[in-house]
CSV table of C-alpha atoms (C1' of nucleotides) in Angstrom, one decimal:
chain,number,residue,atom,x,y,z
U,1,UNK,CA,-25.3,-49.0,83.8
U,2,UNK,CA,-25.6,-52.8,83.6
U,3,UNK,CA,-25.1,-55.5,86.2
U,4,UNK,CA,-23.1,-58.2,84.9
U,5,UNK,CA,-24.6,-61.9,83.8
U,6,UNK,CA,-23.5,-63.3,87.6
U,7,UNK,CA,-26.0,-61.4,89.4
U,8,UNK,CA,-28.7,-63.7,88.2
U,9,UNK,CA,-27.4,-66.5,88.6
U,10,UNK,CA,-25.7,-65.9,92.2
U,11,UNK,CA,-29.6,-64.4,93.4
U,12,UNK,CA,-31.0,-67.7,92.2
U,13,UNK,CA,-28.7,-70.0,93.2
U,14,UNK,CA,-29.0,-68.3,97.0
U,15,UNK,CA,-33.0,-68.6,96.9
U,16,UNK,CA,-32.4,-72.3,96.1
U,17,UNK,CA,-30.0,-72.3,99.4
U,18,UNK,CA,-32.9,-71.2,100.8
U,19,UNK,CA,-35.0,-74.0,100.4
U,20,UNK,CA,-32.9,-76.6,101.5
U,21,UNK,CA,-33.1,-78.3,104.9
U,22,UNK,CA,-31.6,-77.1,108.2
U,23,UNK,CA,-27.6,-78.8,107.8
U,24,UNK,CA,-28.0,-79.9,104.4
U,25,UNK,CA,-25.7,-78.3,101.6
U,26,UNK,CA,-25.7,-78.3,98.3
U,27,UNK,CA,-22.7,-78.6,95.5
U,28,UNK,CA,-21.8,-76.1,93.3
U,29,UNK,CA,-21.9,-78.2,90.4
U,30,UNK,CA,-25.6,-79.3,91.0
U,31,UNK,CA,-26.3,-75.6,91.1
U,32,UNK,CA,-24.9,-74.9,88.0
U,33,UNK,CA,-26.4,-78.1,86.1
U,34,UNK,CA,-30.1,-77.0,87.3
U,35,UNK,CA,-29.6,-73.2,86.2
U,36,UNK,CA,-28.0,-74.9,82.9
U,37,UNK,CA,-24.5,-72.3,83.6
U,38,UNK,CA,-21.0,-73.0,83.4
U,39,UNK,CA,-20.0,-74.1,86.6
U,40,UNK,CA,-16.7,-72.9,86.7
U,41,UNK,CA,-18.4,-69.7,86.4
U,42,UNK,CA,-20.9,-69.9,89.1
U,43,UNK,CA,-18.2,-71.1,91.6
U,44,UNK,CA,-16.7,-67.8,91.5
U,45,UNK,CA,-19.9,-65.8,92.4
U,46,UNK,CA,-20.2,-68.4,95.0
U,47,UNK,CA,-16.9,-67.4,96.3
U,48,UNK,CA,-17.8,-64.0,96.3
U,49,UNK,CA,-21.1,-65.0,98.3
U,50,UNK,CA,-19.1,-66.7,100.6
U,51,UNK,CA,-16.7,-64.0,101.1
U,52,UNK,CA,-19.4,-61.7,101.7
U,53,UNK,CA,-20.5,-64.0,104.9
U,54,UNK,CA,-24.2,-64.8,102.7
U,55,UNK,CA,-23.0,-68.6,102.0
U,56,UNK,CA,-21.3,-71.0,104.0
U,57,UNK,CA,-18.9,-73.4,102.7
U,58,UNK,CA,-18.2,-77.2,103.2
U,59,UNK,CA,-15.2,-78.3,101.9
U,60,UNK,CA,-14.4,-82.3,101.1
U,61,UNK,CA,-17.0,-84.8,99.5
U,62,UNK,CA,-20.3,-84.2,100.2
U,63,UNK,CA,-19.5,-80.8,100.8
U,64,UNK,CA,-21.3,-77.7,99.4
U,65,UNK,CA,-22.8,-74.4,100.4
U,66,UNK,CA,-25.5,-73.4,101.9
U,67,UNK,CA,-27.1,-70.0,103.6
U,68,UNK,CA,-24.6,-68.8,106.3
U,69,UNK,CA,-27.8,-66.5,107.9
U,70,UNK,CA,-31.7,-67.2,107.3
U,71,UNK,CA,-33.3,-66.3,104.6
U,72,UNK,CA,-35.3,-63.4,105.7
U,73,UNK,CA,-31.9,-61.6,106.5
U,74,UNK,CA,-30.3,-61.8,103.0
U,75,UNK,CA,-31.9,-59.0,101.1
U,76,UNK,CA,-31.0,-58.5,97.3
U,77,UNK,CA,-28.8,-55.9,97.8
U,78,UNK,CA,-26.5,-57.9,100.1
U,79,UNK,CA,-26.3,-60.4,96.8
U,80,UNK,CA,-25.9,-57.8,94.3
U,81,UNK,CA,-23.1,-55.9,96.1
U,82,UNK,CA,-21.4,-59.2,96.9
U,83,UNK,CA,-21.2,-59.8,93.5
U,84,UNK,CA,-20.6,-56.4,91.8
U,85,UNK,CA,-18.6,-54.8,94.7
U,86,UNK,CA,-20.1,-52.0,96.9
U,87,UNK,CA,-18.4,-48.9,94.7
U,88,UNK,CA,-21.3,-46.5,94.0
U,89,UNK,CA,-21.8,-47.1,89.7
U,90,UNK,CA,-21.4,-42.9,89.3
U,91,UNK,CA,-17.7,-42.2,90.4
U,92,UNK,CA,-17.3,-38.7,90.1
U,93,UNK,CA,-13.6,-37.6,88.5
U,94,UNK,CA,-14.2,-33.9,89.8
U,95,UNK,CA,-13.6,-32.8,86.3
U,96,UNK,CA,-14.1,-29.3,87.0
U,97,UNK,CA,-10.7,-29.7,88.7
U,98,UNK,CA,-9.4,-30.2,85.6
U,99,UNK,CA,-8.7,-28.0,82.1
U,100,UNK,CA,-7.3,-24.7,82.6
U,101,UNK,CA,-9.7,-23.0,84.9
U,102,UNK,CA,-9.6,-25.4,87.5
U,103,UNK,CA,-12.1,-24.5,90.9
U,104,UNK,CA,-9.8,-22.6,92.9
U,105,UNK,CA,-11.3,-23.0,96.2
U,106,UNK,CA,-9.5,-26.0,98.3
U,107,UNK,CA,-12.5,-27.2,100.3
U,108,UNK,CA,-14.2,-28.0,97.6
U,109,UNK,CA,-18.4,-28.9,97.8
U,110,UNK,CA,-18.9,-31.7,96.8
U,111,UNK,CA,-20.2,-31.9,93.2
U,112,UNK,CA,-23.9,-30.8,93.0
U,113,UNK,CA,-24.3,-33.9,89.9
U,114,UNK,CA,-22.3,-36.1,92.1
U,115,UNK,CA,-24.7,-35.4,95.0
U,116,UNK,CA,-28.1,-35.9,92.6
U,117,UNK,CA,-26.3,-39.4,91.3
U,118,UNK,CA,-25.4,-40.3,94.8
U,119,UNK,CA,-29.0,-40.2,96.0
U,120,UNK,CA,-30.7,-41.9,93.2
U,121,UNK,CA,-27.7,-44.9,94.0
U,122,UNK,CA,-29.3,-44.6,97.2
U,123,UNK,CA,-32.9,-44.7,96.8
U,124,UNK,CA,-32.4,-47.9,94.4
U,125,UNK,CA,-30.2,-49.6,96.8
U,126,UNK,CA,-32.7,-48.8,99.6
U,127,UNK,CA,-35.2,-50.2,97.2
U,128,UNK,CA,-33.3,-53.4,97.0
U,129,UNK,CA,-32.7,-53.8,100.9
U,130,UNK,CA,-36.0,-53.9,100.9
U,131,UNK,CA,-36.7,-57.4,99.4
U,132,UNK,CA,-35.2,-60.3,101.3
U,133,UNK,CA,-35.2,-63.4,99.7
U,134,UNK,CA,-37.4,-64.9,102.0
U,135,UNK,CA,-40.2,-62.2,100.7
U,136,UNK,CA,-39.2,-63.5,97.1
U,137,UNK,CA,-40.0,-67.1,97.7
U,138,UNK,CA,-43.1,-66.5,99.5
U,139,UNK,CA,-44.3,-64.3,96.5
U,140,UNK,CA,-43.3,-67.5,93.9
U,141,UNK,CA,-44.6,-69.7,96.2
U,142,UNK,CA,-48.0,-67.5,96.4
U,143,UNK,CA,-48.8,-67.2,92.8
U,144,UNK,CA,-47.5,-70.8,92.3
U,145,UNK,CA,-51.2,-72.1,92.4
U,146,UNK,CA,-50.6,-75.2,90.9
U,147,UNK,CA,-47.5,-76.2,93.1
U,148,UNK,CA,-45.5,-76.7,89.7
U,149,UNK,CA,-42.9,-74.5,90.4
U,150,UNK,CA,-42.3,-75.9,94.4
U,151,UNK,CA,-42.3,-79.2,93.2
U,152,UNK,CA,-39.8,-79.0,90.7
U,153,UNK,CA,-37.4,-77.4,92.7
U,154,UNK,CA,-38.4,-79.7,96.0
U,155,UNK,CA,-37.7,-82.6,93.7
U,156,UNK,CA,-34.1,-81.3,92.9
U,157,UNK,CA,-33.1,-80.7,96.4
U,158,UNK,CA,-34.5,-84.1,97.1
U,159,UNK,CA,-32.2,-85.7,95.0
U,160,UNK,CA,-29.0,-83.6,95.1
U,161,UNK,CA,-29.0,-82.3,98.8
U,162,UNK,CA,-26.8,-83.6,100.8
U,163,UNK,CA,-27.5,-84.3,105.0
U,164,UNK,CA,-24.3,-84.0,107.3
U,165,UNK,CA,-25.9,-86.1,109.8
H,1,UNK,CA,-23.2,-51.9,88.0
H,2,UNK,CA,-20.9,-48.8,86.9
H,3,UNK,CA,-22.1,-45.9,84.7
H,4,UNK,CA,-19.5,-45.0,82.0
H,5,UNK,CA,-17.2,-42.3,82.2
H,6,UNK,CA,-18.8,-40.7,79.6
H,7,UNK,CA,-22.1,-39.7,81.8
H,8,UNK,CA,-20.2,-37.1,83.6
H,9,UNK,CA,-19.0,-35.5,80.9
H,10,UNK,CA,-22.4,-35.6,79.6
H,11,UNK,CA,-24.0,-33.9,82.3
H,12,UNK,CA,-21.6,-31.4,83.1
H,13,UNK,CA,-21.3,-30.5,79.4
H,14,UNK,CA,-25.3,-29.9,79.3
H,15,UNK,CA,-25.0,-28.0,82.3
H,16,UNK,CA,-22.5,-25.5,80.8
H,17,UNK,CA,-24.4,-25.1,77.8
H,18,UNK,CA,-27.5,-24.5,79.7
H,19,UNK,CA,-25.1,-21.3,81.1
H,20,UNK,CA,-25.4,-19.6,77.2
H,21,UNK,CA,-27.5,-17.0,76.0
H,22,UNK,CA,-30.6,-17.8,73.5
H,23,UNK,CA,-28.9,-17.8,70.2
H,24,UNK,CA,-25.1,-18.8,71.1
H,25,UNK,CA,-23.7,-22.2,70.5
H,26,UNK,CA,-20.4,-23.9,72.1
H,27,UNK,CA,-18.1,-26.1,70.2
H,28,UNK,CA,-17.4,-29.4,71.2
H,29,UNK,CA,-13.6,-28.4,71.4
H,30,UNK,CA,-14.3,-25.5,73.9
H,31,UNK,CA,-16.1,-28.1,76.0
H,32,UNK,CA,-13.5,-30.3,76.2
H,33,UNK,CA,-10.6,-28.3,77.0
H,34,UNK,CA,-13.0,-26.2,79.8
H,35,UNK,CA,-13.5,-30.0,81.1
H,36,UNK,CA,-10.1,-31.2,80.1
H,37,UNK,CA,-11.0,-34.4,78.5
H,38,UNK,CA,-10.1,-36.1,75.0
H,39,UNK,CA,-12.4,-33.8,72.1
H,40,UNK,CA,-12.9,-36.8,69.8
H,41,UNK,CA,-14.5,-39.0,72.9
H,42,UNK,CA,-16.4,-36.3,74.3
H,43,UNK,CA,-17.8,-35.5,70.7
H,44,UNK,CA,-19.0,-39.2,70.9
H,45,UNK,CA,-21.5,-38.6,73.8
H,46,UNK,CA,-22.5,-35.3,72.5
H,47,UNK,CA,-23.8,-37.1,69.1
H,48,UNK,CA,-26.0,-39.5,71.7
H,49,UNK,CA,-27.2,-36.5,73.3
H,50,UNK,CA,-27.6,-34.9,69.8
H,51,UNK,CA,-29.7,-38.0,68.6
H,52,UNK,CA,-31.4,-38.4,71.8
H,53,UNK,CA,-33.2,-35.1,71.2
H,54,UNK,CA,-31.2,-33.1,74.1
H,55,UNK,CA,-28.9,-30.8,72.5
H,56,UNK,CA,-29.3,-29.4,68.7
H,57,UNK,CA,-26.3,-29.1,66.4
H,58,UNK,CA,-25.0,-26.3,64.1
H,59,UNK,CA,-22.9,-27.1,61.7
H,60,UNK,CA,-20.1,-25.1,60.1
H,61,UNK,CA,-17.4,-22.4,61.2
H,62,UNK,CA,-19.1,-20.8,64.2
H,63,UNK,CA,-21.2,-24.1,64.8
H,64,UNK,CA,-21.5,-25.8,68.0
H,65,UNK,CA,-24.0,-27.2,70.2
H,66,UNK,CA,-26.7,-26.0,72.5
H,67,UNK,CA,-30.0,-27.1,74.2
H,68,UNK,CA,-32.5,-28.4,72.5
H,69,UNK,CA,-34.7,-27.6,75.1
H,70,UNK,CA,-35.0,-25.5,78.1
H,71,UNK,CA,-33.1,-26.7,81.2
H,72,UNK,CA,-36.4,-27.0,83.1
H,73,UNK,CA,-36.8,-29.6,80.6
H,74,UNK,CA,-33.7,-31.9,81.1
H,75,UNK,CA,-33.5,-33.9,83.4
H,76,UNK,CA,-30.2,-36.2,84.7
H,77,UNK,CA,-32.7,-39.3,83.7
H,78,UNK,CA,-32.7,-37.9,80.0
H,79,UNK,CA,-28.7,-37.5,80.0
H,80,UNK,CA,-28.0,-40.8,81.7
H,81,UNK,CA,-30.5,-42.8,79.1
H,82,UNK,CA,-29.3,-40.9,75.6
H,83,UNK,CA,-25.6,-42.0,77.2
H,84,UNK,CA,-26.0,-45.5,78.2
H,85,UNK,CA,-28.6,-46.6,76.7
H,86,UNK,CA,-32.1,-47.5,77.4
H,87,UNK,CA,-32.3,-50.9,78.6
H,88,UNK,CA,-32.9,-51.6,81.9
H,89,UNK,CA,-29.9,-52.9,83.8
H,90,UNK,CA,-30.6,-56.6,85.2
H,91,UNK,CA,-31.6,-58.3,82.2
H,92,UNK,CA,-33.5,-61.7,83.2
H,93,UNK,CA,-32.4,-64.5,81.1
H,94,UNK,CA,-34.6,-66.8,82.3
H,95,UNK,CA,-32.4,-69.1,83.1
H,96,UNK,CA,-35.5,-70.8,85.0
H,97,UNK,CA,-36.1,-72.1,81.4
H,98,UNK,CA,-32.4,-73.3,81.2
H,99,UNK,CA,-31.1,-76.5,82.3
H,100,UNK,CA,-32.6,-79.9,82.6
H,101,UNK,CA,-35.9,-78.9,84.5
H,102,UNK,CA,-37.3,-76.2,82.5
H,103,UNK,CA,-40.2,-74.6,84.0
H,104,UNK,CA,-43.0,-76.3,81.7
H,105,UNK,CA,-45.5,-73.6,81.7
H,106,UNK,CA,-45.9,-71.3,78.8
H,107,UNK,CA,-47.5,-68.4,79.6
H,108,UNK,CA,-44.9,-68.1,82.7
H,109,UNK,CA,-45.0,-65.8,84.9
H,110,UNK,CA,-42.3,-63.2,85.1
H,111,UNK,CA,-39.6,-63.8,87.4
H,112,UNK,CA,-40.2,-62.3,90.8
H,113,UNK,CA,-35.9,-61.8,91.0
H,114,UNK,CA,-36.6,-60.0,87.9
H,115,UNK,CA,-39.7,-58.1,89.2
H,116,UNK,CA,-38.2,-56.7,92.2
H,117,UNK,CA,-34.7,-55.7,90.4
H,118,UNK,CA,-36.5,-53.8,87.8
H,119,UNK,CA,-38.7,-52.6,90.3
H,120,UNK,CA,-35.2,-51.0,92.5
H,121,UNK,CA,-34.2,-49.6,89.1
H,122,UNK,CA,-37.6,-47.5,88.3
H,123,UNK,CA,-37.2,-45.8,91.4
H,124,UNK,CA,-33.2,-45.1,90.5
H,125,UNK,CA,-34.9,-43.9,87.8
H,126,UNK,CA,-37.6,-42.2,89.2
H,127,UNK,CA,-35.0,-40.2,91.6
H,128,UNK,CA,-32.9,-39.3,88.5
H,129,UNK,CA,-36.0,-37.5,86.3
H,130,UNK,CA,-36.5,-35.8,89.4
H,131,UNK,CA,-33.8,-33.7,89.3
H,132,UNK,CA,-33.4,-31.0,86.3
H,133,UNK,CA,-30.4,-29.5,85.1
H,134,UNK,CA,-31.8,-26.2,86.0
H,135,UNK,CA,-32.2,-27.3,89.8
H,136,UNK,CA,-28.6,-28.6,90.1
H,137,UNK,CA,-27.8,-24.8,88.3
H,138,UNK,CA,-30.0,-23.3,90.9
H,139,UNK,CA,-28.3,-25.6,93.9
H,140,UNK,CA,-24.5,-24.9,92.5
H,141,UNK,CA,-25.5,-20.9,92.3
H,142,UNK,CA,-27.3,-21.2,96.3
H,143,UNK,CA,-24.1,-22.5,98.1
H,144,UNK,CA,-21.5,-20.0,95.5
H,145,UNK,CA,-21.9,-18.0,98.0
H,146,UNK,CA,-18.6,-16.1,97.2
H,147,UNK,CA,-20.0,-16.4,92.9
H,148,UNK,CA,-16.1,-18.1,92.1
H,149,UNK,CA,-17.7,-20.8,90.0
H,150,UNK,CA,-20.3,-19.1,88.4
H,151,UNK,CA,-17.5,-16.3,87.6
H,152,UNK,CA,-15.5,-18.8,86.0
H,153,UNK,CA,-18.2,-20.4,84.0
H,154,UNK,CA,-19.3,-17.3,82.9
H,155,UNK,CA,-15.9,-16.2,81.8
H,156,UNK,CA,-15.3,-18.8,80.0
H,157,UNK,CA,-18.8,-18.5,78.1
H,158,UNK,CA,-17.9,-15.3,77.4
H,159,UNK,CA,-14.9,-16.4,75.4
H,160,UNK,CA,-16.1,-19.0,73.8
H,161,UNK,CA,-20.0,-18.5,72.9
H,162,UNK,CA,-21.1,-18.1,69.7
H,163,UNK,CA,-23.8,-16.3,68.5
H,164,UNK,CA,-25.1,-16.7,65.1
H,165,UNK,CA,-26.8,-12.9,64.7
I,1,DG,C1',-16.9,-0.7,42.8
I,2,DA,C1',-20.1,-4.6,43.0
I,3,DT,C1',-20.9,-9.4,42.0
I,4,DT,C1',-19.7,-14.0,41.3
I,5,DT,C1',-16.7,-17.7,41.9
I,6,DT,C1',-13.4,-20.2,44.2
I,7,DG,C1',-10.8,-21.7,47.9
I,8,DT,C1',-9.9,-22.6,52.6
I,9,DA,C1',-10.6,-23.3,57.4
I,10,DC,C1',-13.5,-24.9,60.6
I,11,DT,C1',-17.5,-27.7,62.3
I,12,DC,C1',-19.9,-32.1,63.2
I,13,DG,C1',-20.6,-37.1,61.8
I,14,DG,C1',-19.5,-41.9,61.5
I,15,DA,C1',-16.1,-45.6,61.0
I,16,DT,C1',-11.7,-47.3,63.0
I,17,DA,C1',-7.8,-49.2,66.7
I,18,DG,C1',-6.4,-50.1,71.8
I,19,DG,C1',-7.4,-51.5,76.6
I,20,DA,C1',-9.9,-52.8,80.8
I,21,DA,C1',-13.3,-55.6,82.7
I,22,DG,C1',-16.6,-59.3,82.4
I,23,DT,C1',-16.9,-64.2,80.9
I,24,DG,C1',-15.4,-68.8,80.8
I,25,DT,C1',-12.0,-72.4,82.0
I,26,DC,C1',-8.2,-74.8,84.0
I,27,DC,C1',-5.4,-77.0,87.7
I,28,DG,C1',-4.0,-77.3,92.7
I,29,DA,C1',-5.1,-77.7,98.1
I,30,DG,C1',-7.9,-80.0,101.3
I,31,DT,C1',-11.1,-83.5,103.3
I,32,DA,C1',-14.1,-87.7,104.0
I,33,DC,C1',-15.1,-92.1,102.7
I,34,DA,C1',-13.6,-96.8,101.2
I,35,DC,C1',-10.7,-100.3,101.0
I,36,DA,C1',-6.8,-103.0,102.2
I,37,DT,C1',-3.7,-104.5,105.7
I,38,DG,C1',-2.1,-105.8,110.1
I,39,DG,C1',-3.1,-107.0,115.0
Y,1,DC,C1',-13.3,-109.6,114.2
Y,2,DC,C1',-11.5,-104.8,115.0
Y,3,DA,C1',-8.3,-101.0,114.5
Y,4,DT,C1',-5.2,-98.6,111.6
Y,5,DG,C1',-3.0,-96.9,107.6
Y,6,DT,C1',-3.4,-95.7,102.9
Y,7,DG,C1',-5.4,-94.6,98.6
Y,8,DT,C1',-8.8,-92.5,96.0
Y,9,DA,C1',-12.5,-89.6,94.6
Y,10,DC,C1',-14.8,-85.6,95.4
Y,11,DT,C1',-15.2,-80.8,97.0
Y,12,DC,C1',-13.9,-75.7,97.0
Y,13,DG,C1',-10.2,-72.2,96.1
Y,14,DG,C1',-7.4,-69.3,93.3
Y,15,DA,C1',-4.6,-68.5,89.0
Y,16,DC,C1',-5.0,-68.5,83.8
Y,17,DA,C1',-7.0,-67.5,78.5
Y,18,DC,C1',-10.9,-65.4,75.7
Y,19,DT,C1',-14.7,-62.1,74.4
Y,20,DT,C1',-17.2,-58.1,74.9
Y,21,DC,C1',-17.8,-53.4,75.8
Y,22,DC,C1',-15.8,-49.0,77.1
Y,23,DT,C1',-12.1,-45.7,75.9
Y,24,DA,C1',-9.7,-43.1,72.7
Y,25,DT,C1',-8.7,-41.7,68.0
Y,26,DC,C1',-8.7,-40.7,63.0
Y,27,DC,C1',-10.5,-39.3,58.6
Y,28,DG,C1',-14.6,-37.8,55.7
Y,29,DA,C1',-19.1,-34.7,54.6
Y,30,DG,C1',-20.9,-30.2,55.0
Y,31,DT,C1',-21.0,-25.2,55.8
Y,32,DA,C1',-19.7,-20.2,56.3
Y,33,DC,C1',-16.4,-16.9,55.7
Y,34,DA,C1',-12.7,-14.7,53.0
Y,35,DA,C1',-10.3,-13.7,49.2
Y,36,DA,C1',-9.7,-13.4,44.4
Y,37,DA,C1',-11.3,-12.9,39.8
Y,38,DT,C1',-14.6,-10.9,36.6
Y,39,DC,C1',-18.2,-7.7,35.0
DNA sequence: GATTTTGTACTCGGATAGGAAGTGTCCGAGTACACATGG
DNA sequence: CCATGTGTACTCGGACACTTCCTATCCGAGTACAAAATC
């Protein structure tokens, strides 16, 4: 039950997508300098982002990524299971199938633990399609009084995006 | 985002043990060869559940394990946590802080990525401590319509308890 | 025969190897710009 | 001066080592019974 180091950084790097302009993109490597990760490392989330259809990819100089769909329909849980694959984290072995007195019956129910894991998986996935990351940035940018926060990244896409046209 | 083998094994071994009468303990071997996994790994998780308060220990020929507690008073939460572990599973790092434009303020707020993934995981949470052993006992014994399980359960109980008087 | 002593067998407990997956890194395929060259 | 060809530099993409944690295992501490020795 833990969600590898990626997550973090793939969720951030995707609300920082978010702020750039309409046919601007941004390089992997300035991602990974501003979140102070290896980039190597990032890149491969990024892939998986892009795989998933959540970025879009520009390949050549001045090429980058950037959001493949708005922000407000990329929840968290489209990043998270882009990242950590969509397999439920309670795999059920049926291990009452195994040992010597194995359930006889053929159509077997499914397991009553496996159901009661199942829908907790549910209830926090549901929980995470909940929260888009255009909801997330409003709520920085809301308790962001003094504009600090906004201005630091603004000043970063300023100076690393990069304009097609 | 994967739960250890080890939880199922867990659960289904508390759930078996919730099947004895007051008094009777079940070795850790007899639990593994019902479930047909390794002794020595499924003795590992029984120690967490051991330490975690769940399940009390007799030691000595004619030892074994049982409930600590009633199994109104388990629930899958209590398993899952004495198995994996407490800690919450997306771990911020702050990586906000990281790189060449740290955020300057001290007192700073925590992360709203971070906010709403521990927020998805209390209600995982939530849904798990919702559910006792004794429910899932109650659900498995509703749809056994034709009592195969329960028969075999008890049959094997019956061969294997041990009662101290 | 009853009691004490000793031994053994069985239990859990913690410390110890092996393997899969996450973590971190490298080099190759592809593209756009810049420059040099020829018309 | 303009068009074209070439070279280079930069990007993403996938294949390759290293580390950490899960998986699996072994041996030691402790206890209850059983048997043997003694009173």
């Amino acid at each position: 039950m833990k969600l590898s180091e990626g997550v973090e950084q793939a969720i951030h790097s995707v609300a920082m997508l978010a702020g750039l302009t309409r046919g601007g993109v941004l390089a992997a490597a300035a991602l990974a300098e501003f979140h102070g990760v290896s980039p190597s490392y990032l890149l491969k989330h990024l892939q998986a982002l892009s795989g998933a259809g959540i970025l879009e990819t520009v390949p050549g100089p001045k090429g980058g990524y950037r959001l493949a769909k708005t922000a407000e329909k990329i929840t968290l849980l489209d990043v998270v299971l882009a990242v950590e694959g969509s397999e439920p984290a309670f795999r059920c072995a049926e291990i009452r199938q195994r040992g010597p007195n194995p359930v006889p019956e053929k159509p077997v129910r499914p397991c009553e633990i496996n159901a009661a894991m199942l829908r907790a998986e549910r209830a926090y996935r549901a929980e995470l399609s909940r929260v888009t990351i255009a909801e997330i940035l409003g709520e920085v940018a809301a308790h962001d009084t003094s504009g600090a926060v906004a201005a630091r990244g603004c000043a970063f896409l300023e100076l690393h995006e990069r304009r097609s046209i």
